[in-house]
Each structure stands twice: as C-alpha cells, then as structure tokens.
mmCIF file of C-alpha atoms in Angstrom:
data_model
loop_
_atom_site.group_PDB
_atom_site.id
_atom_site.type_symbol
_atom_site.label_atom_id
_atom_site.label_comp_id
_atom_site.label_asym_id
_atom_site.label_seq_id
_atom_site.Cartn_x
_atom_site.Cartn_y
_atom_site.Cartn_z
ATOM 1 C CA MET A 1 -34.836 24.304 -40.934
ATOM 2 C CA SER A 2 -31.982 26.733 -41.480
ATOM 3 C CA THR A 3 -28.335 25.802 -41.878
ATOM 4 C CA SER A 4 -27.525 27.305 -38.489
ATOM 5 C CA ASP A 5 -30.216 25.142 -36.858
ATOM 6 C CA TRP A 6 -28.794 22.006 -38.498
ATOM 7 C CA LEU A 7 -25.297 22.977 -37.404
ATOM 8 C CA LYS A 8 -26.512 23.477 -33.851
ATOM 9 C CA LEU A 9 -28.139 20.042 -33.735
ATOM 10 C CA VAL A 10 -25.285 18.190 -35.463
ATOM 11 C CA SER A 11 -22.779 19.811 -33.137
ATOM 12 C CA ILE A 12 -24.507 18.495 -29.996
ATOM 13 C CA PRO A 13 -23.161 14.877 -30.127
ATOM 14 C CA PHE A 14 -19.657 16.120 -30.881
ATOM 15 C CA PHE A 15 -19.959 18.679 -28.112
ATOM 16 C CA THR A 16 -21.221 16.140 -25.551
ATOM 17 C CA GLY A 17 -18.477 13.730 -26.692
ATOM 18 C CA ALA A 18 -15.806 16.376 -26.127
ATOM 19 C CA ILE A 19 -17.297 17.248 -22.725
ATOM 20 C CA GLY A 20 -17.414 13.532 -21.828
ATOM 21 C CA TRP A 21 -13.747 13.146 -22.729
ATOM 22 C CA LEU A 22 -12.872 16.265 -20.706
ATOM 23 C CA ILE A 23 -14.907 15.049 -17.722
ATOM 24 C CA ASN A 24 -13.084 11.725 -17.556
ATOM 25 C CA TRP A 25 -9.657 13.227 -18.247
ATOM 26 C CA THR A 26 -9.968 15.859 -15.517
ATOM 27 C CA GLY A 27 -11.710 13.280 -13.318
ATOM 28 C CA LEU A 28 -8.519 11.206 -13.333
ATOM 29 C CA ILE A 29 -6.568 14.276 -12.246
ATOM 30 C CA MET A 30 -8.997 14.668 -9.325
ATOM 31 C CA LEU A 31 -8.656 10.976 -8.587
ATOM 32 C CA PHE A 32 -4.896 11.142 -8.029
ATOM 33 C CA ASN A 33 -3.945 14.753 -7.278
ATOM 34 C CA PRO A 34 -2.766 16.332 -5.146
ATOM 35 C CA VAL A 35 -1.057 13.552 -3.208
ATOM 36 C CA ARG A 36 -1.191 15.562 0.047
ATOM 37 C CA PHE A 37 -4.126 17.651 1.262
ATOM 38 C CA HIS A 38 -4.149 21.225 -0.038
ATOM 39 C CA GLY A 39 -6.486 23.645 1.679
ATOM 40 C CA PHE A 40 -7.061 25.313 5.015
ATOM 41 C CA ARG A 41 -8.278 24.203 8.421
ATOM 42 C CA ILE A 42 -11.490 25.470 9.987
ATOM 43 C CA PRO A 43 -11.608 25.459 13.814
ATOM 44 C CA GLY A 44 -14.292 23.122 15.105
ATOM 45 C CA LEU A 45 -14.946 21.423 11.737
ATOM 46 C CA GLN A 46 -13.209 18.212 12.767
ATOM 47 C CA GLU A 47 -15.509 17.835 15.773
ATOM 48 C CA LEU A 48 -18.564 18.789 13.694
ATOM 49 C CA SER A 49 -17.638 16.415 10.857
ATOM 50 C CA THR A 50 -18.793 13.352 12.804
ATOM 51 C CA LEU A 51 -22.347 14.763 12.697
ATOM 52 C CA LEU A 52 -22.341 15.356 8.933
ATOM 53 C CA PRO A 53 -23.945 12.919 6.452
ATOM 54 C CA ARG A 54 -21.688 10.025 5.589
ATOM 55 C CA LYS A 55 -21.253 11.150 1.994
ATOM 56 C CA LEU A 56 -19.889 14.502 3.127
ATOM 57 C CA GLN A 57 -17.513 12.741 5.533
ATOM 58 C CA GLU A 58 -15.980 11.028 2.498
ATOM 59 C CA VAL A 59 -14.916 14.360 0.975
ATOM 60 C CA PRO A 60 -11.094 14.537 1.394
ATOM 61 C CA GLY A 61 -10.100 16.741 4.328
ATOM 62 C CA ILE A 62 -13.518 17.046 5.997
ATOM 63 C CA MET A 63 -12.853 14.471 8.733
ATOM 64 C CA GLN A 64 -9.536 16.205 9.468
ATOM 65 C CA GLY A 65 -11.248 19.579 9.773
ATOM 66 C CA GLY A 66 -10.113 21.002 6.445
ATOM 67 C CA ILE A 67 -11.678 22.585 3.372
ATOM 68 C CA GLY A 68 -9.718 21.930 0.198
ATOM 69 C CA TRP A 69 -8.855 18.874 -1.868
ATOM 70 C CA GLN A 70 -6.718 15.778 -1.910
ATOM 71 C CA GLY A 71 -6.788 13.135 -4.608
ATOM 72 C CA ILE A 72 -9.531 10.597 -3.850
ATOM 73 C CA VAL A 73 -7.085 7.683 -4.089
ATOM 74 C CA PRO A 74 -4.301 9.025 -1.805
ATOM 75 C CA ALA A 75 -6.934 10.369 0.616
ATOM 76 C CA ARG A 76 -8.149 6.800 1.055
ATOM 77 C CA ALA A 77 -4.684 5.275 1.439
ATOM 78 C CA ALA A 78 -5.453 3.789 4.855
ATOM 79 C CA LYS A 79 -8.763 2.393 3.613
ATOM 80 C CA MET A 80 -7.098 0.833 0.603
ATOM 81 C CA GLY A 81 -4.438 -0.687 2.850
ATOM 82 C CA SER A 82 -7.097 -2.199 5.091
ATOM 83 C CA ILE A 83 -9.189 -3.604 2.230
ATOM 84 C CA SER A 84 -6.110 -4.798 0.338
ATOM 85 C CA VAL A 85 -5.158 -6.884 3.345
ATOM 86 C CA ASP A 86 -8.683 -8.163 4.001
ATOM 87 C CA LYS A 87 -9.522 -8.949 0.380
ATOM 88 C CA ALA A 88 -6.160 -9.946 -1.001
ATOM 89 C CA ILE A 89 -2.995 -9.984 1.101
ATOM 90 C CA ALA A 90 -4.495 -11.882 4.044
ATOM 91 C CA LYS A 91 -5.729 -14.527 1.615
ATOM 92 C CA LEU A 92 -2.335 -14.878 0.002
ATOM 93 C CA GLY A 93 -0.762 -16.413 3.084
ATOM 94 C CA THR A 94 -0.200 -16.087 6.825
ATOM 95 C CA PRO A 95 2.801 -14.219 8.305
ATOM 96 C CA ALA A 96 4.345 -17.620 9.031
ATOM 97 C CA GLU A 97 3.984 -18.604 5.376
ATOM 98 C CA PHE A 98 5.642 -15.363 4.262
ATOM 99 C CA TYR A 99 8.468 -15.996 6.705
ATOM 100 C CA ARG A 100 9.036 -19.520 5.428
ATOM 101 C CA GLN A 101 9.190 -18.191 1.866
ATOM 102 C CA LEU A 102 12.007 -15.880 2.954
ATOM 103 C CA GLU A 103 14.132 -18.923 3.901
ATOM 104 C CA PRO A 104 15.094 -18.307 7.555
ATOM 105 C CA ASP A 105 18.299 -20.354 7.169
ATOM 106 C CA GLU A 106 19.544 -17.907 4.532
ATOM 107 C CA ILE A 107 18.649 -14.992 6.812
ATOM 108 C CA ALA A 108 20.565 -16.653 9.652
ATOM 109 C CA GLU A 109 23.659 -17.119 7.483
ATOM 110 C CA HIS A 110 23.502 -13.456 6.458
ATOM 111 C CA ILE A 111 23.212 -12.376 10.107
ATOM 112 C CA VAL A 112 26.240 -14.441 11.094
ATOM 113 C CA SER A 113 28.348 -13.126 8.209
ATOM 114 C CA LEU A 114 27.569 -9.526 9.164
ATOM 115 C CA PHE A 115 27.740 -10.086 12.894
ATOM 116 C CA ARG A 116 31.165 -11.782 13.102
ATOM 117 C CA ALA A 117 33.101 -8.624 12.290
ATOM 118 C CA GLU A 118 31.121 -6.612 14.849
ATOM 119 C CA VAL A 119 31.759 -8.898 17.839
ATOM 120 C CA PRO A 120 34.982 -7.196 19.085
ATOM 121 C CA ALA A 121 33.433 -3.718 18.827
ATOM 122 C CA ILE A 122 30.277 -4.778 20.702
ATOM 123 C CA VAL A 123 32.240 -6.493 23.483
ATOM 124 C CA ASP A 124 34.734 -3.610 23.749
ATOM 125 C CA ARG A 125 32.032 -0.937 23.995
ATOM 126 C CA THR A 126 30.110 -2.885 26.599
ATOM 127 C CA MET A 127 33.116 -3.731 28.774
ATOM 128 C CA ARG A 128 34.505 -0.182 28.652
ATOM 129 C CA ARG A 129 31.136 1.081 29.779
ATOM 130 C CA GLU A 130 30.477 -1.530 32.460
ATOM 131 C CA GLN A 131 33.954 -2.559 33.679
ATOM 132 C CA PRO A 132 36.592 -0.231 32.176
ATOM 133 C CA GLY A 133 39.301 -1.106 34.710
ATOM 134 C CA LEU A 134 38.899 -4.869 34.451
ATOM 135 C CA TRP A 135 38.765 -4.797 30.636
ATOM 136 C CA GLN A 136 41.792 -2.522 30.325
ATOM 137 C CA ASN A 137 43.900 -4.790 32.522
ATOM 138 C CA LEU A 138 42.837 -7.947 30.725
ATOM 139 C CA PRO A 139 45.677 -9.359 28.553
ATOM 140 C CA PRO A 140 45.110 -9.146 24.773
ATOM 141 C CA ARG A 141 45.152 -12.928 24.516
ATOM 142 C CA ALA A 142 42.298 -13.154 27.049
ATOM 143 C CA LYS A 143 40.291 -10.564 25.100
ATOM 144 C CA GLN A 144 40.819 -12.521 21.892
ATOM 145 C CA ALA A 145 39.612 -15.637 23.685
ATOM 146 C CA VAL A 146 36.393 -13.830 24.652
ATOM 147 C CA TYR A 147 35.892 -12.647 21.063
ATOM 148 C CA GLY A 148 36.488 -16.155 19.778
ATOM 149 C CA ARG A 149 34.053 -17.734 22.209
ATOM 150 C CA VAL A 150 31.311 -15.280 21.272
ATOM 151 C CA ARG A 151 31.927 -15.939 17.573
ATOM 152 C CA GLU A 152 31.743 -19.670 18.172
ATOM 153 C CA GLN A 153 28.334 -19.244 19.751
ATOM 154 C CA LEU A 154 26.956 -17.106 16.900
ATOM 155 C CA PRO A 155 25.613 -19.749 14.467
ATOM 156 C CA GLY A 156 23.698 -21.539 17.202
ATOM 157 C CA ILE A 157 22.379 -18.320 18.733
ATOM 158 C CA VAL A 158 21.301 -16.841 15.429
ATOM 159 C CA ARG A 159 19.627 -20.063 14.318
ATOM 160 C CA GLN A 160 17.733 -20.072 17.614
ATOM 161 C CA ILE A 161 16.671 -16.467 17.052
ATOM 162 C CA THR A 162 15.436 -17.000 13.485
ATOM 163 C CA ASP A 163 13.591 -20.133 14.610
ATOM 164 C CA GLU A 164 11.929 -18.213 17.445
ATOM 165 C CA ILE A 165 10.928 -15.389 15.108
ATOM 166 C CA GLY A 166 9.315 -17.962 12.844
ATOM 167 C CA GLU A 167 7.574 -19.635 15.783
ATOM 168 C CA TYR A 168 6.114 -16.388 17.126
ATOM 169 C CA ILE A 169 5.835 -14.408 13.867
ATOM 170 C CA ASP A 170 2.024 -14.428 14.009
ATOM 171 C CA GLN A 171 2.256 -12.638 17.369
ATOM 172 C CA LEU A 172 5.055 -10.275 16.376
ATOM 173 C CA LEU A 173 3.897 -9.236 12.903
ATOM 174 C CA ASP A 174 0.502 -7.767 12.034
ATOM 175 C CA PRO A 175 0.383 -7.446 8.216
ATOM 176 C CA LYS A 176 -2.728 -5.266 8.324
ATOM 177 C CA LEU A 177 -1.173 -2.679 10.641
ATOM 178 C CA MET A 178 2.081 -2.787 8.694
ATOM 179 C CA VAL A 179 0.413 -2.239 5.298
ATOM 180 C CA ILE A 180 -1.966 0.481 6.543
ATOM 181 C CA ASP A 181 0.890 2.358 8.209
ATOM 182 C CA HIS A 182 3.054 2.078 5.081
ATOM 183 C CA PHE A 183 0.247 3.305 2.796
ATOM 184 C CA GLN A 184 -0.547 6.222 5.106
ATOM 185 C CA ARG A 185 3.076 7.329 5.124
ATOM 186 C CA ASN A 186 3.387 6.830 1.348
ATOM 187 C CA PRO A 187 0.121 7.925 -0.343
ATOM 188 C CA ALA A 188 2.002 8.341 -3.639
ATOM 189 C CA LEU A 189 2.557 4.567 -3.580
ATOM 190 C CA VAL A 190 -1.215 4.011 -3.555
ATOM 191 C CA ASN A 191 -1.430 6.193 -6.680
ATOM 192 C CA ARG A 192 1.296 4.134 -8.292
ATOM 193 C CA ILE A 193 -0.483 0.850 -7.545
ATOM 194 C CA PHE A 194 -3.731 2.172 -8.991
ATOM 195 C CA ARG A 195 -2.062 3.636 -12.083
ATOM 196 C CA ASP A 196 0.314 0.778 -12.847
ATOM 197 C CA VAL A 197 -2.206 -1.989 -12.248
ATOM 198 C CA GLY A 198 -5.078 -0.238 -14.036
ATOM 199 C CA LYS A 199 -3.084 1.633 -16.688
ATOM 200 C CA LYS A 200 -4.981 0.257 -19.676
ATOM 201 C CA GLU A 201 -8.390 0.610 -18.038
ATOM 202 C CA LEU A 202 -7.773 4.225 -17.013
ATOM 203 C CA ARG A 203 -6.810 5.099 -20.584
ATOM 204 C CA LEU A 204 -9.950 3.377 -21.853
ATOM 205 C CA MET A 205 -12.044 5.241 -19.311
ATOM 206 C CA VAL A 206 -10.975 8.573 -20.821
ATOM 207 C CA ASN A 207 -11.702 7.334 -24.353
ATOM 208 C CA PHE A 208 -15.066 5.955 -23.267
ATOM 209 C CA GLY A 209 -15.888 9.462 -22.058
ATOM 210 C CA PHE A 210 -15.947 10.651 -25.653
ATOM 211 C CA LEU A 211 -17.731 7.551 -26.969
ATOM 212 C CA PHE A 212 -20.529 7.575 -24.380
ATOM 213 C CA GLY A 213 -20.837 11.363 -24.532
ATOM 214 C CA PHE A 214 -21.215 11.235 -28.329
ATOM 215 C CA LEU A 215 -23.791 8.424 -28.246
ATOM 216 C CA PHE A 216 -25.869 10.137 -25.562
ATOM 217 C CA GLY A 217 -25.611 13.371 -27.521
ATOM 218 C CA ILE A 218 -27.685 11.896 -30.370
ATOM 219 C CA PRO A 219 -30.969 11.504 -28.418
ATOM 220 C CA VAL A 220 -30.213 14.836 -26.714
ATOM 221 C CA ALA A 221 -30.088 16.506 -30.143
ATOM 222 C CA VAL A 222 -33.409 14.863 -31.090
ATOM 223 C CA LEU A 223 -35.090 16.118 -27.901
ATOM 224 C CA VAL A 224 -33.684 19.615 -28.354
ATOM 225 C CA HIS A 225 -35.069 19.622 -31.905
ATOM 226 C CA PHE A 226 -38.618 18.820 -30.781
ATOM 227 C CA VAL A 227 -38.681 20.512 -27.346
ATOM 228 C CA HIS A 228 -37.780 24.143 -27.697
ATOM 229 C CA GLN A 229 -36.834 25.018 -24.111
ATOM 230 C CA TRP A 230 -33.614 26.886 -23.232
ATOM 231 C CA TRP A 231 -33.113 24.900 -20.034
ATOM 232 C CA LEU A 232 -33.319 21.475 -21.711
ATOM 233 C CA LEU A 233 -29.684 21.241 -22.851
ATOM 234 C CA PRO A 234 -28.142 22.093 -19.427
ATOM 235 C CA VAL A 235 -30.515 19.659 -17.665
ATOM 236 C CA LEU A 236 -29.759 16.874 -20.127
ATOM 237 C CA GLY A 237 -26.065 17.763 -19.750
ATOM 238 C CA VAL A 238 -26.349 16.894 -16.050
ATOM 239 C CA ILE A 239 -27.708 13.446 -16.922
ATOM 240 C CA VAL A 240 -25.159 12.837 -19.688
ATOM 241 C CA GLY A 241 -22.239 13.929 -17.469
ATOM 242 C CA TRP A 242 -23.338 11.738 -14.561
ATOM 243 C CA VAL A 243 -24.123 8.655 -16.667
ATOM 244 C CA THR A 244 -20.943 8.995 -18.766
ATOM 245 C CA ASN A 245 -18.768 8.749 -15.655
ATOM 246 C CA LEU A 246 -20.925 5.986 -14.198
ATOM 247 C CA LEU A 247 -20.688 3.860 -17.345
ATOM 248 C CA GLY A 248 -16.951 4.519 -17.618
ATOM 249 C CA MET A 249 -16.404 2.982 -14.174
ATOM 250 C CA TRP A 250 -18.933 0.216 -14.827
ATOM 251 C CA VAL A 251 -17.334 -1.191 -17.978
ATOM 252 C CA ILE A 252 -13.963 -1.341 -16.209
ATOM 253 C CA PHE A 253 -15.090 -3.182 -13.080
ATOM 254 C CA GLU A 254 -18.461 -4.743 -13.942
ATOM 255 C CA PRO A 255 -19.848 -7.257 -14.289
ATOM 256 C CA VAL A 256 -17.670 -9.107 -11.802
ATOM 257 C CA ASP A 257 -18.840 -12.511 -13.032
ATOM 258 C CA VAL A 258 -18.912 -13.401 -16.709
ATOM 259 C CA ARG A 259 -22.310 -12.969 -18.355
ATOM 260 C CA ARG A 260 -23.017 -14.428 -21.771
ATOM 261 C CA PHE A 261 -25.608 -13.251 -24.251
ATOM 262 C CA GLY A 262 -25.383 -15.660 -27.141
ATOM 263 C CA PRO A 263 -21.947 -15.209 -28.738
ATOM 264 C CA PHE A 264 -21.305 -12.073 -26.658
ATOM 265 C CA LYS A 265 -19.498 -12.061 -23.326
ATOM 266 C CA LEU A 266 -19.752 -9.303 -20.730
ATOM 267 C CA HIS A 267 -16.973 -9.105 -18.177
ATOM 268 C CA GLY A 268 -15.242 -6.163 -16.472
ATOM 269 C CA LEU A 269 -12.267 -5.059 -18.571
ATOM 270 C CA PHE A 270 -10.023 -5.033 -15.531
ATOM 271 C CA LEU A 271 -11.060 -8.570 -14.592
ATOM 272 C CA ARG A 272 -10.169 -9.906 -18.034
ATOM 273 C CA ARG A 273 -6.514 -9.140 -17.311
ATOM 274 C CA GLN A 274 -6.320 -10.867 -13.933
ATOM 275 C CA ASP A 275 -3.223 -12.913 -14.769
ATOM 276 C CA GLU A 276 -1.386 -9.931 -16.248
ATOM 277 C CA VAL A 277 -2.417 -7.601 -13.421
ATOM 278 C CA ALA A 278 -1.386 -10.184 -10.826
ATOM 279 C CA ASP A 279 2.256 -9.885 -11.902
ATOM 280 C CA VAL A 280 2.189 -6.072 -11.824
ATOM 281 C CA TYR A 281 0.483 -5.946 -8.431
ATOM 282 C CA ALA A 282 2.766 -8.602 -6.964
ATOM 283 C CA GLY A 283 5.848 -6.691 -8.146
ATOM 284 C CA ILE A 284 4.755 -3.484 -6.414
ATOM 285 C CA ILE A 285 3.752 -5.241 -3.192
ATOM 286 C CA ALA A 286 6.994 -7.259 -3.074
ATOM 287 C CA ASP A 287 9.261 -4.317 -3.912
ATOM 288 C CA ASP A 288 7.607 -1.572 -1.859
ATOM 289 C CA VAL A 289 5.144 -2.889 0.720
ATOM 290 C CA VAL A 290 5.669 -6.370 2.149
ATOM 291 C CA THR A 291 9.464 -6.181 1.974
ATOM 292 C CA LEU A 292 11.982 -7.780 4.284
ATOM 293 C CA GLU A 293 13.062 -4.263 5.261
ATOM 294 C CA ASN A 294 9.531 -3.195 6.182
ATOM 295 C CA ILE A 295 8.990 -6.436 8.081
ATOM 296 C CA GLY A 296 12.201 -5.810 10.065
ATOM 297 C CA ASN A 297 11.196 -2.225 10.830
ATOM 298 C CA PHE A 298 7.787 -3.354 12.019
ATOM 299 C CA LEU A 299 9.258 -6.143 14.147
ATOM 300 C CA LEU A 300 11.540 -3.701 15.980
ATOM 301 C CA GLU A 301 9.707 -0.360 15.776
ATOM 302 C CA GLY A 302 6.076 -1.449 15.507
ATOM 303 C CA PRO A 303 3.576 -1.782 18.357
ATOM 304 C CA ARG A 304 5.047 -5.185 19.281
ATOM 305 C CA GLY A 305 8.679 -4.104 18.991
ATOM 306 C CA ASP A 306 9.257 -4.466 22.739
ATOM 307 C CA ARG A 307 8.269 -8.132 22.538
ATOM 308 C CA THR A 308 10.700 -8.681 19.647
ATOM 309 C CA ARG A 309 13.580 -6.996 21.496
ATOM 310 C CA GLN A 310 12.853 -8.974 24.626
ATOM 311 C CA MET A 311 12.901 -12.215 22.677
ATOM 312 C CA LEU A 312 16.216 -11.315 21.011
ATOM 313 C CA GLU A 313 17.843 -10.317 24.292
ATOM 314 C CA GLU A 314 16.656 -13.485 25.998
ATOM 315 C CA ALA A 315 18.222 -15.516 23.204
ATOM 316 C CA MET A 316 21.527 -13.588 23.390
ATOM 317 C CA GLY A 317 21.896 -13.726 27.174
ATOM 318 C CA PRO A 318 22.995 -17.371 27.506
ATOM 319 C CA ALA A 319 25.621 -16.761 24.816
ATOM 320 C CA ILE A 320 27.516 -14.505 27.214
ATOM 321 C CA ASP A 321 27.546 -17.236 29.830
ATOM 322 C CA ARG A 322 28.789 -19.771 27.313
ATOM 323 C CA ALA A 323 31.449 -17.334 26.119
ATOM 324 C CA ALA A 324 32.776 -17.023 29.664
ATOM 325 C CA GLY A 325 33.109 -20.807 29.705
ATOM 326 C CA PRO A 326 34.713 -22.470 32.744
ATOM 327 C CA ALA A 327 35.791 -19.034 34.018
ATOM 328 C CA ARG A 328 32.216 -17.858 34.451
ATOM 329 C CA ALA A 329 32.094 -18.506 38.220
ATOM 330 C CA ALA A 330 35.444 -16.795 38.757
ATOM 331 C CA VAL A 331 34.393 -13.790 36.689
ATOM 332 C CA ARG A 332 31.188 -13.432 38.694
ATOM 333 C CA VAL A 333 33.218 -13.413 41.898
ATOM 334 C CA ALA A 334 35.803 -10.971 40.500
ATOM 335 C CA VAL A 335 33.344 -8.339 39.234
ATOM 336 C CA GLY A 336 30.381 -9.103 41.465
ATOM 337 C CA ALA A 337 27.157 -10.931 40.614
ATOM 338 C CA ARG A 338 25.199 -7.733 39.964
ATOM 339 C CA GLU A 339 27.928 -6.279 37.741
ATOM 340 C CA TYR A 340 28.255 -9.546 35.811
ATOM 341 C CA ASP A 341 24.511 -9.613 35.155
ATOM 342 C CA SER A 342 24.712 -5.979 34.010
ATOM 343 C CA ILE A 343 27.505 -6.834 31.546
ATOM 344 C CA ARG A 344 25.540 -9.832 30.316
ATOM 345 C CA GLU A 345 22.394 -7.744 29.801
ATOM 346 C CA SER A 346 24.261 -4.893 28.078
ATOM 347 C CA VAL A 347 25.992 -7.190 25.599
ATOM 348 C CA ALA A 348 22.708 -8.940 24.882
ATOM 349 C CA GLN A 349 20.878 -5.643 24.274
ATOM 350 C CA GLU A 350 23.497 -4.272 21.907
ATOM 351 C CA ALA A 351 23.933 -7.538 20.058
ATOM 352 C CA ALA A 352 20.165 -7.978 19.653
ATOM 353 C CA GLY A 353 19.982 -4.981 17.325
ATOM 354 C CA TYR A 354 22.575 -6.495 15.006
ATOM 355 C CA THR A 355 20.532 -9.648 14.558
ATOM 356 C CA MET A 356 17.917 -7.610 12.665
ATOM 357 C CA THR A 357 20.473 -6.068 10.288
ATOM 358 C CA PRO A 358 19.596 -8.300 7.302
ATOM 359 C CA PHE A 359 15.968 -7.223 7.584
ATOM 360 C CA ARG A 360 17.126 -3.630 7.108
ATOM 361 C CA ASP A 361 19.657 -4.345 4.392
ATOM 362 C CA PRO A 362 18.090 -2.962 1.152
ATOM 363 C CA GLU A 363 20.209 -5.153 -1.137
ATOM 364 C CA PHE A 364 19.460 -8.349 0.802
ATOM 365 C CA SER A 365 15.792 -7.295 0.964
ATOM 366 C CA ARG A 366 15.673 -6.883 -2.818
ATOM 367 C CA ARG A 367 17.050 -10.370 -3.334
ATOM 368 C CA GLN A 368 14.465 -11.835 -1.008
ATOM 369 C CA SER A 369 11.642 -9.859 -2.648
ATOM 370 C CA ASP A 370 11.747 -12.222 -5.640
ATOM 371 C CA LYS A 371 10.408 -14.957 -3.382
ATOM 372 C CA ILE A 372 7.601 -12.728 -2.108
ATOM 373 C CA ARG A 373 6.762 -11.613 -5.655
ATOM 374 C CA LYS A 374 6.330 -15.181 -6.874
ATOM 375 C CA LEU A 375 4.103 -16.049 -3.923
ATOM 376 C CA PHE A 376 1.931 -12.949 -4.379
ATOM 377 C CA ALA A 377 1.615 -13.389 -8.139
ATOM 378 C CA ALA A 378 0.595 -17.035 -7.829
ATOM 379 C CA ARG A 379 -1.987 -16.351 -5.136
ATOM 380 C CA THR A 380 -3.371 -13.206 -6.811
ATOM 381 C CA ARG A 381 -4.149 -15.217 -9.953
ATOM 382 C CA GLU A 382 -6.165 -17.609 -7.781
ATOM 383 C CA LEU A 383 -8.263 -14.896 -6.100
ATOM 384 C CA PRO A 384 -12.034 -14.963 -6.726
ATOM 385 C CA SER A 385 -13.068 -12.244 -9.179
ATOM 386 C CA ARG A 386 -14.926 -10.228 -6.524
ATOM 387 C CA ASP A 387 -11.922 -10.089 -4.190
ATOM 388 C CA PHE A 388 -9.599 -9.366 -7.089
ATOM 389 C CA VAL A 389 -11.554 -6.325 -8.311
ATOM 390 C CA GLU A 390 -12.081 -5.022 -4.767
ATOM 391 C CA MET A 391 -8.319 -5.070 -4.274
ATOM 392 C CA LEU A 392 -7.937 -2.131 -6.681
ATOM 393 C CA ARG A 393 -11.334 -0.465 -6.527
ATOM 394 C CA ALA A 394 -11.022 -0.037 -2.751
ATOM 395 C CA ALA A 395 -9.006 3.125 -3.336
ATOM 396 C CA SER A 396 -11.779 4.861 -5.267
ATOM 397 C CA LYS A 397 -15.106 3.204 -4.515
ATOM 398 C CA GLY A 398 -16.147 5.377 -1.574
ATOM 399 C CA GLY A 399 -15.350 8.535 -3.512
ATOM 400 C CA GLU A 400 -16.758 7.601 -6.913
ATOM 401 C CA TRP A 401 -19.955 9.578 -6.238
ATOM 402 C CA MET A 402 -17.799 12.729 -6.207
ATOM 403 C CA LEU A 403 -16.594 11.922 -9.730
ATOM 404 C CA TYR A 404 -20.183 11.357 -10.868
ATOM 405 C CA LEU A 405 -21.282 14.642 -9.272
ATOM 406 C CA TYR A 406 -18.341 16.394 -10.916
ATOM 407 C CA GLY A 407 -19.437 14.892 -14.254
ATOM 408 C CA ALA A 408 -22.954 16.217 -13.712
ATOM 409 C CA VAL A 409 -21.702 19.735 -12.961
ATOM 410 C CA MET A 410 -19.408 19.664 -15.996
ATOM 411 C CA GLY A 411 -22.281 18.391 -18.158
ATOM 412 C CA MET A 412 -24.473 21.289 -17.051
ATOM 413 C CA ALA A 413 -21.647 23.737 -17.724
ATOM 414 C CA GLY A 414 -21.222 22.189 -21.177
ATOM 415 C CA GLY A 415 -24.925 22.749 -21.863
ATOM 416 C CA PHE A 416 -24.665 26.418 -20.977
ATOM 417 C CA ILE A 417 -21.520 26.813 -23.087
ATOM 418 C CA HIS A 418 -23.305 25.277 -26.072
ATOM 419 C CA LEU A 419 -26.177 27.711 -25.583
ATOM 420 C CA ALA A 420 -23.732 30.592 -25.423
ATOM 421 C CA ILE A 421 -22.091 29.534 -28.689
ATOM 422 C CA PHE A 422 -25.090 28.402 -30.786
ATOM 423 C CA GLY A 423 -28.003 30.033 -29.021
ATOM 424 C CA VAL A 424 -31.339 28.552 -27.975
#
C-alpha cells in the first residue's frame, strides 16, 4: 500500500475527531442562539402547522408560522418553565411555605416604614379630589389629627393585610403561571440557567465530540481499507455524526441511577454534581425568577390581581372609619353618606397600592432572596435523580433530535470533504 493510501487511512480518525468536535461546538451555538426567532413568516403556515408531524412542530418557529431559527433552549422557554415547576419548584414548597420563608412580619414593618411618610399625600390627594371645599376649609390642626389617626391605624392594618395574603396566598399566587410567564418574557434567562448550571458538562460535551469521533474513526478507516466504495465514507459519516452527538448527551445525563460494574461506576456526569448544581440553580431562581418583586407583580398584575386589590381595599376601608373616630357620624352627615363612602373607597384604593411597595422594592427583594435561595438549595439537593436531571434537560430534550440530525448532516459533509482532499 502506497504512502498516500496510508496517509488517507491514518487521517480518517483525526478527521472524524475534528468533525465530531466541530459538530458539538456548533451544536451548542444552535442550542442557545439566537435568543429571539430570526426568519420570516409564511401566511397560513401557523394554521397548517397543527397538521404536521410532531417532530416538525418542535422545529423553532414552525408553530408560530415562521421559517428560520431560534435557539432550541430559548424556543422552549415556556416548556422549561412548566417542567421546572412540575419537576422541581413545585416540590420545593407550596406558595404558603415560600411566603412564610419571606417573614411576613418583616414585610409588614417595611410597609409601615415606607407608608407613614405617604399618608398626608394620599389623604390630601383624595380629599382634594372628592371634597375640595370641605378639605380646604378644614383647620390645619384637624388635618394633622386625621393624618395622625391614619398613621396610628397603620401597624394593625398592615399586619392584617400581610396575614390575609399569607392565608390566601395559594389562591392569589400560581407559581407555574408566574414562572412560565417570566421565562417567556426572558428567554435569555433560560440560556443562562442552562449554561451556568451545566457549564462543566457542556464543555465536556464539546471535548467528547473529538474523543468519540476519533474512536469511531478507527473502525471507519478499517472498513474503508477493505471496502473500496466511494460512498462508504459519507454514509459512515452520517452514523458517526449522529452517534457522536447522541453519546455526548448520554454521558452527561445518563444513566440517571447509579450502575456499578465491578469497581466501575456509571452515573450521568451532571447528576454527580447535584449538590454543587443545587447552589447554582437556587441562586438563579432566587435572584431572577421567584423573587419578592416578581411575586408582588404577579399578585397585583397577574390573572388574580383583581382579587388581591379587592382584598387590600377591603382591609384598608375600616381604617378610614377608625381614623374619623367619634366624628365619623358627624362627618357622614356633613358631606353626605354617599360622598363619605366615596372618600372612604378612594383612600382605600390609593393606599392599597402602597401596601405592595416592598414587594416591588429591588433592594428589599434582594435581601429577602437569601431566604429563598437557602430553601431552594436545600430542597434541590433532596430531589430524586430523575426529577433533578429533568429540571435542566427540559429545555433541550424535545429538540435533541435536531442536534442529532445536524450531526448526521455534518458527518456526511465531512465524508465528502475527506474524499475531496484525499480521493477515493
């Protein structure tokens, strides 16, 4: 056999190794980029997409009527949010448990401290709008008395409100809807979770691309030596490209349960770092997803926001009556029962918004996130292996076949390139 023939055969494992590395490296780019869909819409495709095979429906953009590409992970942000809640977050604790971890008494104290200074402005705005003449003619001392009475009522009112939120939190807060909505609006965050939590495994996956490609290249070279067919290398390239990607994902996530073969132990690389990953995952969830700020936004602006506002206003209403004190009956007569009720309702509505201020205070939210982080980290370490791995793999599992197909196409292309360089 000539030197050129030996060079051709020896080069095959190195060539398949390089192609394997390139497949996995570019595969990661496809996995995460672009964050938003890039492509164009085709009229009628969205309606037709429901009739397509399920695998085609999983291609990013198809179900929205578009042809183009979006990273597999950000395209499945909503799915990851749903599975993350079902497999992990929901098992870490109920909404009531989260709320207790946030120490409602501390929230109440923060509300009161912020609210006290706003009392005169709230009362002034309401009275000028509802009864400008009466309020203007009221002596300053009387106005101060009203302010003082409202302030006196604050600790009791706020404590009642935080207690009621805790009592009805399971009805007011839906963690699944909150997480899905947050992931959909922030697909880059899903990328960050996947990358930060699986940083080591993703790097290994790229390196395994070269290792597996090189090892598979050895039997390929043997077959090419004995079977002199031009099409053999591209066809074997398809198999090598597909299997290289498949094995790369397998060694990271499988086997889920530890399997022992004598002194050897097989266990998914990602699963071996459960304790370490738990801290990383908990930090991201506590700082960016299940935050006090996001909880507050959901309570007021989410699908059950009307129920939250109603509850707050109902709690604030009696405070106005108590602030009027013994003069309440006289005030009702002076301004009229309907007008008095209007003032009472207006003050309650405006004041209700202020009671949620701590939930929307980023600095206060950051301080409280430490409590959430500790809870999440502790519970994540306790998760069964299957739920733990599904927590991360949810973002890619449905689209992994696209990476394998991409590997197969790249493997075939590598075969043709080798033929072009070294000949048949």
